[in-house]
Amino acid sequence: MAQGHTLPLLDLSKALSQQQIKVTIITTPSNAKSMAKTISNHPTISLVEIPFPTVDGLPKDCENTSQLPSMEFHLPFLLATKQLRKPFEQVLQTMVESKTPPICVISDFFLGWTLASCQALGVPRLVFHGMGILSMSITKSTWFHAQQLESMSMIDPLDLPGMKLPFTLTKSDLPGSINLPNHDEMFYQFIQEVGEADAKSWGVVVNSFEELEKSHIPAFESFYINGAKAWCLGPLCLYGKMGSNKSTNQNHSCTSTQWLADQVKPDSVIYVSFGTQADVSDSQLDEVAFALEESGFPFLWVVRSKTWSLPAGLEEKVKGRGLIAREWVDQSQILSHRAIGGFLSHCGWNSVLESVSAGVPVLAWPMIAEQSLNAKFLVDGLGAGISVKRVQNPDAKILVSRQDICEGVEELMGGSRGRSARERVQALGRVARRAVQKGGSSHDTLNKLIDKLRVSM
Ligand SMILES: O=c1ccn([C@@H]2O[C@H](COP(=O)(O)OP(=O)(O)O[C@H]3O[C@H](CO)[C@@H](O)[C@H](O)[C@H]3O)[C@@H](O)[C@H]2O)c(=O)[nH]1
């Protein structure tokens, strides 16, 4: 129940539907509403609504993390989702009783209770984390070896058992949620609980492709106790867009796409977005605005903050050169527009895969969750991006200065490191697009998964 998980699962539903599999999406009313349009021309995908519980301490009508006023509400939100269990089980029970049991349930990692629901009815549970293989393996490994980590310095290279890392990893590279010495007790317990259910799942659906992360699969699978297999089916964003390369998207009517259509120079525009979860302070957004103005490059910037506005004097300066989108845009489509030459990104895994799929190099600015690992993989492991310079104090209001953002944008769009990242990511993009086509690794894996599930019925 987060856009970063819902969107790839919708793409997976489309991929399954293309293989003549009937998909039932069980979700809550507001999530169902936002999904309905996307699946309207897929008659084999249907939606079943179950109510979202009313919970003290959680704002009303928040059924998705993107609707939370801030990530402070994340834990109460996660705990509330446990109450979905009963209505979910009723839906499943009805399917079984009407002699149309599902061949499997694909459940989000955060809904750990679905394991027991599936086991009770003898339905295989596949888990989906939204993350890549490498970041999941590092996260799991550091979780299980937390005690050894405690005694290590922040700068010594980490040697994680069973893993060959494609870059040097230190404790300071790990996501804050792993590094914090005092885990929030309830959050810790919640993750422990869903992690145990995860490890007992029948299999794992992964939004990645073998050519990108194959060497890390054995280490990842070793965390599963019943021989569960990781099924790499991605990049999921590419299903439904097969055959398309860089497009001009002329027939899309929304403002951002129209604005993009007027940008005639290929690879000239920098796209900026920080995903659907990270809280970015308004003073930090000011720094981004000044940097984009100073860099001189055309930009398309998606801003989530409801309180921020462009600093005085900047509007005139960027008029005609930049577009600030405050509504939802089709990011994946934007990235595949030929005018887009770079992406200033928080490195959520979907953004990383969408950028790779479109062959767009990234200026990496990780913010929360496992994003620092994605950024490291992309920049140091794959050479498909460069990093912004960040200040070392995580409590500072301004984590990246306007000078450093501007320098990063200039290097990505016009510098030699940006050029080599562009070449590298374009090559990776070709491999990614091949993976989901007939005969490609992800396409084949999807068919093998369907066959295996049918046999085990
Ligand atoms: O206006 C918008 C804004 C976002 N998106 C899409 O929303 C998704 C955002 O996903 P992601 O880039 O992964 O960022 P988050 O929403 O922040 O993702 C959360 O979930 C990811 C998957 O688990 C993790 O990698 C991240 O760290 C976590 O913050 C992407 O598909 C974007 O294309 C749009 O299409 N339009």
CSV table of C-alpha atoms and ligand atoms in Angstrom, one decimal:
chain,number,residue,atom,x,y,z
A,1,MET,CA,0.0,0.0,0.0
A,2,ALA,CA,2.6,2.4,-1.3
A,3,GLN,CA,2.9,3.7,-4.8
A,4,GLY,CA,6.4,2.2,-5.0
A,5,HIS,CA,4.9,-1.3,-4.5
A,6,THR,CA,1.4,-0.8,-6.1
A,7,LEU,CA,2.6,0.4,-9.5
A,8,PRO,CA,5.0,-2.5,-10.2
A,9,LEU,CA,2.4,-5.0,-8.9
A,10,LEU,CA,-0.1,-3.4,-11.4
A,11,ASP,CA,2.5,-3.9,-14.1
A,12,LEU,CA,3.0,-7.5,-13.0
A,13,SER,CA,-0.8,-8.0,-13.2
A,14,LYS,CA,-0.7,-6.7,-16.8
A,15,ALA,CA,2.1,-9.1,-17.6
A,16,LEU,CA,0.2,-12.0,-16.1
A,17,SER,CA,-2.9,-11.0,-17.9
A,18,GLN,CA,-1.0,-11.1,-21.2
A,19,GLN,CA,-0.2,-14.7,-20.4
A,20,GLN,CA,-4.0,-15.4,-20.0
A,21,ILE,CA,-3.8,-15.5,-16.2
A,22,LYS,CA,-6.9,-14.2,-14.4
A,23,VAL,CA,-5.8,-11.6,-11.7
A,24,THR,CA,-7.8,-10.5,-8.7
A,25,ILE,CA,-6.5,-7.5,-6.9
A,26,ILE,CA,-7.7,-7.3,-3.3
A,27,THR,CA,-7.3,-3.8,-2.1
A,28,THR,CA,-9.0,-0.9,-0.2
A,29,PRO,CA,-11.4,1.6,-1.8
A,30,SER,CA,-9.1,4.6,-2.4
A,31,ASN,CA,-6.4,2.4,-3.8
A,32,ALA,CA,-8.9,0.6,-6.0
A,33,LYS,CA,-10.1,3.9,-7.3
A,34,SER,CA,-6.6,4.9,-8.4
A,35,MET,CA,-6.0,1.5,-10.0
A,36,ALA,CA,-9.3,1.2,-11.9
A,37,LYS,CA,-8.3,3.4,-14.8
A,38,THR,CA,-5.0,1.6,-15.3
A,39,ILE,CA,-6.6,-1.8,-15.6
A,40,SER,CA,-9.7,-0.7,-17.5
A,41,ASN,CA,-8.6,-2.3,-20.8
A,42,HIS,CA,-7.5,-5.6,-19.2
A,43,PRO,CA,-10.7,-7.7,-18.8
A,44,THR,CA,-8.9,-10.5,-17.0
A,45,ILE,CA,-7.9,-8.2,-14.1
A,46,SER,CA,-10.5,-7.5,-11.5
A,47,LEU,CA,-10.6,-5.5,-8.3
A,48,VAL,CA,-12.1,-6.6,-5.0
A,49,GLU,CA,-12.5,-4.0,-2.3
A,50,ILE,CA,-12.1,-4.5,1.4
A,51,PRO,CA,-12.5,-1.6,3.9
A,52,PHE,CA,-9.5,0.2,5.4
A,53,PRO,CA,-9.9,0.2,9.2
A,54,THR,CA,-10.4,3.5,11.1
A,55,VAL,CA,-7.6,3.8,13.6
A,56,ASP,CA,-6.8,6.4,16.3
A,57,GLY,CA,-3.7,8.4,15.5
A,58,LEU,CA,-4.0,7.9,11.8
A,59,PRO,CA,-5.4,10.7,9.6
A,60,LYS,CA,-8.7,9.7,7.9
A,61,ASP,CA,-8.6,8.6,4.2
A,62,CYS,CA,-5.0,7.6,4.3
A,63,GLU,CA,-4.9,4.2,2.6
A,64,ASN,CA,-1.5,4.6,0.9
A,65,THR,CA,1.8,5.8,2.2
A,66,SER,CA,1.8,8.5,-0.4
A,67,GLN,CA,-1.3,10.0,1.3
A,68,LEU,CA,0.4,10.2,4.8
A,69,PRO,CA,1.1,13.8,5.9
A,70,SER,CA,4.6,12.6,6.8
A,71,MET,CA,6.6,9.4,7.4
A,72,GLU,CA,6.0,9.8,11.1
A,73,PHE,CA,2.7,8.1,10.5
A,74,HIS,CA,4.4,5.1,8.8
A,75,LEU,CA,4.3,2.8,11.8
A,76,PRO,CA,0.6,3.4,12.8
A,77,PHE,CA,-0.2,2.9,9.1
A,78,LEU,CA,1.6,-0.4,8.9
A,79,LEU,CA,0.0,-1.6,12.2
A,80,ALA,CA,-3.5,-0.6,10.8
A,81,THR,CA,-3.0,-2.8,7.7
A,82,LYS,CA,-2.9,-5.9,10.1
A,83,GLN,CA,-6.7,-5.4,10.4
A,84,LEU,CA,-7.2,-6.2,6.8
A,85,ARG,CA,-6.7,-9.8,7.5
A,86,LYS,CA,-10.2,-10.9,8.3
A,87,PRO,CA,-11.9,-9.3,5.2
A,88,PHE,CA,-9.0,-10.6,3.1
A,89,GLU,CA,-9.5,-14.1,4.3
A,90,GLN,CA,-13.2,-13.9,3.6
A,91,VAL,CA,-12.4,-13.1,-0.1
A,92,LEU,CA,-9.9,-15.9,-0.3
A,93,GLN,CA,-12.3,-18.4,1.4
A,94,THR,CA,-15.1,-17.5,-1.1
A,95,MET,CA,-12.8,-18.2,-4.0
A,96,VAL,CA,-11.9,-21.5,-2.6
A,97,GLU,CA,-15.5,-22.5,-1.8
A,98,SER,CA,-16.7,-21.5,-5.2
A,99,LYS,CA,-14.1,-24.0,-6.6
A,100,THR,CA,-12.0,-21.2,-8.2
A,101,PRO,CA,-9.0,-21.2,-5.7
A,102,PRO,CA,-6.2,-19.0,-6.8
A,103,ILE,CA,-3.0,-20.7,-8.1
A,104,CYS,CA,-1.1,-18.3,-5.7
A,105,VAL,CA,-1.3,-15.2,-3.7
A,106,ILE,CA,1.3,-12.5,-4.4
A,107,SER,CA,1.5,-10.5,-1.2
A,108,ASP,CA,3.3,-7.4,-0.2
A,109,PHE,CA,6.2,-8.0,2.2
A,110,PHE,CA,4.6,-5.6,4.8
A,111,LEU,CA,1.4,-7.8,4.9
A,112,GLY,CA,3.1,-10.6,6.8
A,113,TRP,CA,-0.2,-12.1,8.1
A,114,THR,CA,-1.1,-13.3,4.5
A,115,LEU,CA,1.3,-16.2,5.1
A,116,ALA,CA,-1.0,-17.7,7.7
A,117,SER,CA,-4.1,-17.0,5.6
A,118,CYS,CA,-2.5,-18.8,2.6
A,119,GLN,CA,-1.2,-21.7,4.6
A,120,ALA,CA,-4.7,-22.3,6.1
A,121,LEU,CA,-6.1,-22.7,2.6
A,122,GLY,CA,-3.2,-24.4,1.0
A,123,VAL,CA,-2.4,-21.6,-1.4
A,124,PRO,CA,1.3,-20.8,-2.2
A,125,ARG,CA,2.3,-17.3,-1.0
A,126,LEU,CA,4.7,-15.4,-3.1
A,127,VAL,CA,6.1,-12.3,-1.5
A,128,PHE,CA,7.0,-9.0,-3.1
A,129,HIS,CA,9.3,-6.4,-1.5
A,130,GLY,CA,9.6,-3.8,-4.2
A,131,MET,CA,13.4,-3.8,-3.8
A,132,GLY,CA,16.2,-5.2,-5.9
A,133,ILE,CA,18.1,-8.5,-5.1
A,134,LEU,CA,21.3,-6.8,-4.0
A,135,SER,CA,19.8,-4.3,-1.6
A,136,MET,CA,17.5,-7.0,-0.2
A,137,SER,CA,20.4,-9.3,0.4
A,138,ILE,CA,22.5,-6.6,2.1
A,139,THR,CA,19.6,-5.5,4.2
A,140,LYS,CA,18.9,-9.1,5.3
A,141,SER,CA,22.5,-9.9,5.9
A,142,THR,CA,23.1,-6.7,8.0
A,143,TRP,CA,19.8,-7.4,9.9
A,144,PHE,CA,21.0,-10.9,10.9
A,145,HIS,CA,24.6,-9.8,11.6
A,146,ALA,CA,23.6,-6.7,13.5
A,147,GLN,CA,25.7,-7.7,16.6
A,148,GLN,CA,28.9,-8.1,14.6
A,149,LEU,CA,28.2,-4.8,12.9
A,150,GLU,CA,27.9,-2.9,16.2
A,151,SER,CA,31.6,-3.3,16.9
A,152,MET,CA,32.7,-2.2,13.4
A,153,SER,CA,33.8,1.4,12.6
A,154,MET,CA,31.8,3.5,10.1
A,155,ILE,CA,34.5,3.5,7.5
A,156,ASP,CA,35.9,-0.1,7.4
A,157,PRO,CA,34.8,-2.2,4.4
A,158,LEU,CA,32.1,-4.7,5.3
A,159,ASP,CA,32.5,-8.3,4.5
A,160,LEU,CA,29.1,-9.8,4.4
A,161,PRO,CA,29.0,-13.7,4.6
A,162,GLY,CA,28.2,-15.3,1.3
A,163,MET,CA,28.1,-12.1,-0.7
A,164,LYS,CA,30.3,-10.7,-3.4
A,165,LEU,CA,29.6,-7.0,-3.4
A,166,PRO,CA,30.2,-5.0,-6.7
A,167,PHE,CA,31.5,-2.0,-4.6
A,168,THR,CA,33.1,-1.2,-1.3
A,169,LEU,CA,30.4,-1.0,1.4
A,170,THR,CA,30.9,0.6,4.8
A,171,LYS,CA,28.6,1.0,7.7
A,172,SER,CA,28.1,4.6,6.8
A,173,ASP,CA,26.6,3.5,3.4
A,174,LEU,CA,23.9,1.5,5.1
A,175,PRO,CA,20.4,2.9,5.3
A,176,GLY,CA,19.6,4.9,8.5
A,177,SER,CA,17.1,2.3,9.6
A,178,ILE,CA,19.8,-0.3,9.8
A,179,ASN,CA,22.4,2.0,11.2
A,180,LEU,CA,20.4,3.4,14.1
A,181,PRO,CA,21.7,2.0,17.3
A,182,ASN,CA,18.3,2.3,19.0
A,183,HIS,CA,15.7,0.8,16.7
A,184,ASP,CA,12.2,2.0,17.5
A,185,GLU,CA,11.0,-1.1,19.4
A,186,MET,CA,7.6,-1.4,17.8
A,187,PHE,CA,9.0,-0.9,14.3
A,188,TYR,CA,11.7,-3.4,15.0
A,189,GLN,CA,9.1,-5.9,16.2
A,190,PHE,CA,6.9,-5.3,13.2
A,191,ILE,CA,9.8,-5.9,10.8
A,192,GLN,CA,10.8,-9.0,12.7
A,193,GLU,CA,7.3,-10.4,12.3
A,194,VAL,CA,6.9,-9.7,8.6
A,195,GLY,CA,10.5,-10.8,8.1
A,196,GLU,CA,9.7,-14.2,9.6
A,197,ALA,CA,6.6,-14.6,7.3
A,198,ASP,CA,8.8,-13.5,4.4
A,199,ALA,CA,11.4,-16.3,5.1
A,200,LYS,CA,8.7,-19.0,5.1
A,201,SER,CA,7.1,-17.9,1.7
A,202,TRP,CA,6.8,-20.3,-1.2
A,203,GLY,CA,8.7,-17.9,-3.5
A,204,VAL,CA,9.7,-14.3,-4.1
A,205,VAL,CA,8.6,-12.1,-7.0
A,206,VAL,CA,11.4,-9.7,-7.8
A,207,ASN,CA,11.3,-6.5,-9.9
A,208,SER,CA,14.7,-7.0,-11.5
A,209,PHE,CA,16.3,-8.9,-14.3
A,210,GLU,CA,18.9,-11.6,-14.2
A,211,GLU,CA,21.4,-9.8,-16.4
A,212,LEU,CA,21.5,-7.1,-13.7
A,213,GLU,CA,21.6,-9.1,-10.5
A,214,LYS,CA,22.0,-12.8,-11.2
A,215,SER,CA,25.2,-13.2,-9.2
A,216,HIS,CA,23.5,-12.1,-6.0
A,217,ILE,CA,20.5,-14.5,-6.3
A,218,PRO,CA,22.1,-17.5,-4.4
A,219,ALA,CA,23.0,-15.3,-1.4
A,220,PHE,CA,19.5,-13.8,-1.4
A,221,GLU,CA,17.8,-17.2,-1.6
A,222,SER,CA,19.8,-18.5,1.3
A,223,PHE,CA,17.7,-16.4,3.6
A,224,TYR,CA,14.6,-18.5,2.8
A,225,ILE,CA,14.0,-21.6,4.8
A,226,ASN,CA,11.8,-23.7,2.5
A,227,GLY,CA,13.9,-23.5,-0.6
A,228,ALA,CA,12.0,-20.5,-2.0
A,229,LYS,CA,13.1,-19.3,-5.3
A,230,ALA,CA,13.6,-15.6,-6.4
A,231,TRP,CA,11.7,-15.1,-9.6
A,232,CYS,CA,13.2,-12.1,-11.5
A,233,LEU,CA,10.4,-10.8,-13.7
A,234,GLY,CA,11.4,-7.2,-14.3
A,235,PRO,CA,11.7,-4.4,-15.2
A,236,LEU,CA,8.0,-4.6,-14.6
A,237,CYS,CA,7.5,-1.1,-15.9
A,238,LEU,CA,8.3,-2.4,-19.4
A,239,TYR,CA,5.3,-4.8,-19.7
A,240,GLY,CA,2.7,-3.1,-21.8
A,241,LYS,CA,5.3,-0.9,-23.4
A,242,MET,CA,7.1,-3.6,-25.3
A,243,GLY,CA,8.8,-2.6,-28.5
A,244,SER,CA,8.9,1.1,-27.6
A,245,ASN,CA,12.2,2.9,-27.4
A,246,LYS,CA,12.6,6.6,-27.0
A,247,SER,CA,9.2,8.1,-27.9
A,248,THR,CA,8.0,11.6,-28.5
A,249,ASN,CA,4.7,10.9,-26.7
A,250,GLN,CA,2.8,13.4,-28.8
A,251,ASN,CA,-0.6,12.1,-28.2
A,252,HIS,CA,-0.6,12.4,-24.4
A,253,SER,CA,-2.5,15.4,-23.3
A,254,CYS,CA,-1.2,16.3,-19.8
A,255,THR,CA,0.7,19.5,-19.2
A,256,SER,CA,4.1,17.9,-18.5
A,257,THR,CA,4.0,15.7,-21.6
A,258,GLN,CA,2.9,18.7,-23.8
A,259,TRP,CA,5.7,20.8,-22.4
A,260,LEU,CA,8.1,18.0,-23.1
A,261,ALA,CA,6.9,17.7,-26.7
A,262,ASP,CA,8.1,21.3,-27.2
A,263,GLN,CA,11.6,20.4,-26.1
A,264,VAL,CA,13.2,19.5,-29.4
A,265,LYS,CA,16.8,18.9,-28.4
A,266,PRO,CA,17.4,15.3,-27.5
A,267,ASP,CA,18.9,14.6,-24.1
A,268,SER,CA,18.6,18.3,-23.1
A,269,VAL,CA,16.1,18.2,-20.2
A,270,ILE,CA,16.8,17.1,-16.6
A,271,TYR,CA,13.9,15.3,-14.9
A,272,VAL,CA,13.7,15.8,-11.1
A,273,SER,CA,11.6,13.7,-8.7
A,274,PHE,CA,12.1,12.3,-5.2
A,275,GLY,CA,9.5,9.6,-5.2
A,276,THR,CA,6.3,9.2,-3.2
A,277,GLN,CA,7.6,8.8,0.4
A,278,ALA,CA,10.7,10.9,1.3
A,279,ASP,CA,9.9,14.1,3.2
A,280,VAL,CA,12.0,16.9,1.7
A,281,SER,CA,12.1,20.2,3.6
A,282,ASP,CA,10.9,23.4,1.9
A,283,SER,CA,14.4,24.9,2.5
A,284,GLN,CA,16.0,22.0,0.7
A,285,LEU,CA,13.5,22.4,-2.1
A,286,ASP,CA,14.7,26.1,-2.3
A,287,GLU,CA,18.2,24.8,-2.8
A,288,VAL,CA,17.1,22.6,-5.7
A,289,ALA,CA,15.2,25.5,-7.3
A,290,PHE,CA,18.3,27.8,-7.1
A,291,ALA,CA,20.5,25.0,-8.4
A,292,LEU,CA,18.3,24.2,-11.4
A,293,GLU,CA,18.1,27.9,-12.3
A,294,GLU,CA,21.8,28.3,-12.0
A,295,SER,CA,22.6,25.2,-14.1
A,296,GLY,CA,20.9,26.7,-17.1
A,297,PHE,CA,19.4,23.3,-18.2
A,298,PRO,CA,15.8,22.9,-19.0
A,299,PHE,CA,14.1,20.9,-16.3
A,300,LEU,CA,10.9,19.1,-15.5
A,301,TRP,CA,10.5,18.8,-11.7
A,302,VAL,CA,7.7,16.9,-9.8
A,303,VAL,CA,7.1,18.6,-6.4
A,304,ARG,CA,5.0,16.8,-3.7
A,305,SER,CA,5.2,19.5,-1.0
A,306,LYS,CA,1.9,21.3,-0.5
A,307,THR,CA,3.6,24.1,1.4
A,308,TRP,CA,6.5,25.0,-0.9
A,309,SER,CA,6.5,27.7,-3.5
A,310,LEU,CA,9.2,28.9,-5.9
A,311,PRO,CA,11.5,31.5,-4.0
A,312,ALA,CA,10.8,35.1,-5.0
A,313,GLY,CA,12.4,36.2,-8.2
A,314,LEU,CA,13.0,32.7,-9.6
A,315,GLU,CA,9.7,32.4,-11.5
A,316,GLU,CA,10.7,35.0,-14.1
A,317,LYS,CA,14.2,33.5,-14.4
A,318,VAL,CA,13.1,30.0,-15.2
A,319,LYS,CA,10.0,30.9,-17.2
A,320,GLY,CA,9.8,28.8,-20.4
A,321,ARG,CA,12.9,26.8,-19.3
A,322,GLY,CA,11.5,24.8,-16.5
A,323,LEU,CA,8.2,23.1,-15.6
A,324,ILE,CA,7.2,22.4,-12.0
A,325,ALA,CA,4.5,19.6,-11.9
A,326,ARG,CA,2.5,19.4,-8.8
A,327,GLU,CA,0.1,16.7,-10.0
A,328,TRP,CA,0.9,13.0,-10.6
A,329,VAL,CA,2.8,12.5,-13.9
A,330,ASP,CA,3.5,9.4,-15.8
A,331,GLN,CA,7.2,9.2,-14.8
A,332,SER,CA,8.0,6.1,-16.8
A,333,GLN,CA,6.6,7.7,-19.9
A,334,ILE,CA,8.5,10.9,-19.2
A,335,LEU,CA,11.8,9.1,-18.8
A,336,SER,CA,11.4,7.5,-22.2
A,337,HIS,CA,10.9,10.8,-23.9
A,338,ARG,CA,13.9,11.5,-26.1
A,339,ALA,CA,14.3,15.1,-24.7
A,340,ILE,CA,15.1,13.7,-21.2
A,341,GLY,CA,18.9,13.5,-20.8
A,342,GLY,CA,19.2,13.0,-17.0
A,343,PHE,CA,17.3,12.2,-13.8
A,344,LEU,CA,18.0,13.8,-10.4
A,345,SER,CA,16.5,11.0,-8.3
A,346,HIS,CA,16.2,9.8,-4.8
A,347,CYS,CA,16.9,6.3,-6.2
A,348,GLY,CA,13.8,4.4,-5.2
A,349,TRP,CA,14.1,1.1,-6.9
A,350,ASN,CA,11.3,1.8,-9.4
A,351,SER,CA,12.9,5.0,-10.4
A,352,VAL,CA,16.3,3.3,-10.8
A,353,LEU,CA,14.7,0.6,-13.0
A,354,GLU,CA,12.6,3.1,-15.0
A,355,SER,CA,15.7,5.2,-15.7
A,356,VAL,CA,17.8,2.1,-16.7
A,357,SER,CA,15.0,0.9,-18.9
A,358,ALA,CA,14.8,4.3,-20.7
A,359,GLY,CA,18.6,4.6,-20.9
A,360,VAL,CA,18.7,7.8,-18.8
A,361,PRO,CA,21.7,8.4,-16.5
A,362,VAL,CA,20.9,9.3,-12.9
A,363,LEU,CA,22.2,12.0,-10.5
A,364,ALA,CA,21.8,10.0,-7.4
A,365,TRP,CA,20.6,11.6,-4.2
A,366,PRO,CA,19.4,8.8,-1.9
A,367,MET,CA,17.1,9.9,1.0
A,368,ILE,CA,15.5,7.1,3.0
A,369,ALA,CA,14.9,3.3,3.2
A,370,GLU,CA,17.4,1.3,1.0
A,371,GLN,CA,18.0,4.1,-1.5
A,372,SER,CA,21.6,4.6,-0.5
A,373,LEU,CA,22.3,1.0,-1.5
A,374,ASN,CA,20.5,1.5,-4.9
A,375,ALA,CA,22.5,4.6,-5.5
A,376,LYS,CA,25.8,2.9,-4.7
A,377,PHE,CA,24.8,0.0,-7.0
A,378,LEU,CA,23.8,2.3,-9.8
A,379,VAL,CA,26.8,4.6,-9.6
A,380,ASP,CA,29.7,2.4,-8.3
A,381,GLY,CA,28.4,-1.0,-9.4
A,382,LEU,CA,26.9,-0.2,-12.8
A,383,GLY,CA,28.5,3.1,-13.7
A,384,ALA,CA,25.1,4.3,-14.8
A,385,GLY,CA,25.0,7.5,-12.8
A,386,ILE,CA,26.9,10.0,-10.6
A,387,SER,CA,26.3,11.1,-7.0
A,388,VAL,CA,25.5,14.4,-5.5
A,389,LYS,CA,27.7,15.5,-2.6
A,390,ARG,CA,25.8,15.2,0.6
A,391,VAL,CA,26.7,16.8,4.0
A,392,GLN,CA,27.4,14.2,6.7
A,393,ASN,CA,25.0,15.4,9.3
A,394,PRO,CA,21.7,13.6,8.7
A,395,ASP,CA,19.8,16.1,10.9
A,396,ALA,CA,20.8,19.2,8.9
A,397,LYS,CA,17.9,21.0,7.3
A,398,ILE,CA,19.9,21.3,4.1
A,399,LEU,CA,21.5,18.1,3.2
A,400,VAL,CA,22.8,19.1,-0.3
A,401,SER,CA,23.7,22.7,-1.1
A,402,ARG,CA,22.6,24.5,-4.2
A,403,GLN,CA,26.3,24.6,-5.4
A,404,ASP,CA,26.6,20.8,-5.1
A,405,ILE,CA,23.3,20.1,-6.8
A,406,CYS,CA,24.2,22.5,-9.6
A,407,GLU,CA,27.6,21.0,-10.0
A,408,GLY,CA,26.0,17.5,-10.2
A,409,VAL,CA,23.5,18.6,-12.8
A,410,GLU,CA,26.2,20.2,-14.9
A,411,GLU,CA,28.4,17.1,-14.7
A,412,LEU,CA,25.5,14.7,-15.5
A,413,MET,CA,24.1,16.8,-18.4
A,414,GLY,CA,27.4,18.1,-19.9
A,415,GLY,CA,30.4,16.6,-18.2
A,416,SER,CA,32.6,13.6,-19.1
A,417,ARG,CA,31.4,11.5,-16.2
A,418,GLY,CA,27.8,12.2,-17.3
A,419,ARG,CA,28.7,11.1,-20.8
A,420,SER,CA,30.2,7.8,-19.8
A,421,ALA,CA,27.2,7.2,-17.5
A,422,ARG,CA,24.8,7.9,-20.4
A,423,GLU,CA,26.7,5.4,-22.6
A,424,ARG,CA,26.6,2.7,-19.9
A,425,VAL,CA,23.0,3.2,-19.0
A,426,GLN,CA,21.9,3.1,-22.7
A,427,ALA,CA,23.6,-0.3,-23.1
A,428,LEU,CA,21.9,-1.5,-19.9
A,429,GLY,CA,18.6,-0.2,-21.2
A,430,ARG,CA,18.9,-2.4,-24.3
A,431,VAL,CA,19.5,-5.5,-22.1
A,432,ALA,CA,16.6,-4.5,-19.8
A,433,ARG,CA,14.2,-4.2,-22.7
A,434,ARG,CA,15.3,-7.5,-24.2
A,435,ALA,CA,14.7,-9.2,-20.8
A,436,VAL,CA,10.9,-8.7,-21.0
A,437,GLN,CA,10.5,-9.7,-24.6
A,438,LYS,CA,9.7,-13.2,-25.9
A,439,GLY,CA,12.7,-15.3,-25.3
A,440,GLY,CA,14.2,-12.8,-22.8
A,441,SER,CA,15.2,-13.8,-19.3
A,442,SER,CA,12.3,-12.2,-17.4
A,443,HIS,CA,9.7,-13.3,-19.9
A,444,ASP,CA,11.0,-16.9,-19.7
A,445,THR,CA,11.0,-16.8,-15.9
A,446,LEU,CA,7.4,-15.6,-15.8
A,447,ASN,CA,6.4,-18.6,-18.0
A,448,LYS,CA,8.3,-21.0,-15.8
A,449,LEU,CA,6.7,-19.5,-12.7
A,450,ILE,CA,3.2,-19.9,-14.1
A,451,ASP,CA,4.0,-23.5,-15.2
A,452,LYS,CA,5.3,-24.4,-11.8
A,453,LEU,CA,2.3,-23.0,-10.0
A,454,ARG,CA,-0.1,-24.9,-12.3
A,455,VAL,CA,1.7,-28.1,-11.6
A,456,SER,CA,1.7,-27.6,-7.8
A,457,MET,CA,-2.1,-27.0,-7.8
B,1,LIG,O1,4.4,11.9,-10.1
B,1,LIG,C1,4.8,10.7,-10.0
B,1,LIG,C2,5.6,10.3,-8.9
B,1,LIG,C3,6.0,9.0,-8.9
B,1,LIG,N1,5.6,8.1,-9.9
B,1,LIG,C4,6.0,6.7,-9.9
B,1,LIG,O2,6.0,6.3,-8.5
B,1,LIG,C5,7.0,5.3,-8.3
B,1,LIG,C6,7.8,5.7,-7.2
B,1,LIG,O3,8.6,4.5,-6.8
B,1,LIG,P1,10.1,4.7,-6.3
B,1,LIG,O4,10.9,5.4,-7.3
B,1,LIG,O5,10.6,3.3,-6.0
B,1,LIG,O6,10.1,5.6,-5.0
B,1,LIG,P2,9.2,5.5,-3.7
B,1,LIG,O7,7.8,5.8,-3.9
B,1,LIG,O8,9.9,6.5,-2.7
B,1,LIG,O9,9.5,4.0,-3.2
B,1,LIG,C7,9.5,3.3,-2.0
B,1,LIG,O10,9.4,1.9,-2.5
B,1,LIG,C8,10.5,1.5,-3.3
B,1,LIG,C9,10.3,0.1,-3.7
B,1,LIG,O11,10.3,-0.8,-2.6
B,1,LIG,C10,11.8,1.7,-2.5
B,1,LIG,O12,12.9,1.4,-3.3
B,1,LIG,C11,12.0,3.1,-2.0
B,1,LIG,O13,13.2,3.3,-1.2
B,1,LIG,C12,10.7,3.5,-1.2
B,1,LIG,O14,10.8,4.9,-0.8
B,1,LIG,C13,7.7,5.1,-9.6
B,1,LIG,O15,7.2,4.0,-10.3
B,1,LIG,C14,7.4,6.4,-10.4
B,1,LIG,O16,7.4,6.3,-11.8
B,1,LIG,C15,4.9,8.6,-11.0
B,1,LIG,O17,4.6,7.8,-11.9
B,1,LIG,N2,4.5,9.8,-11.0
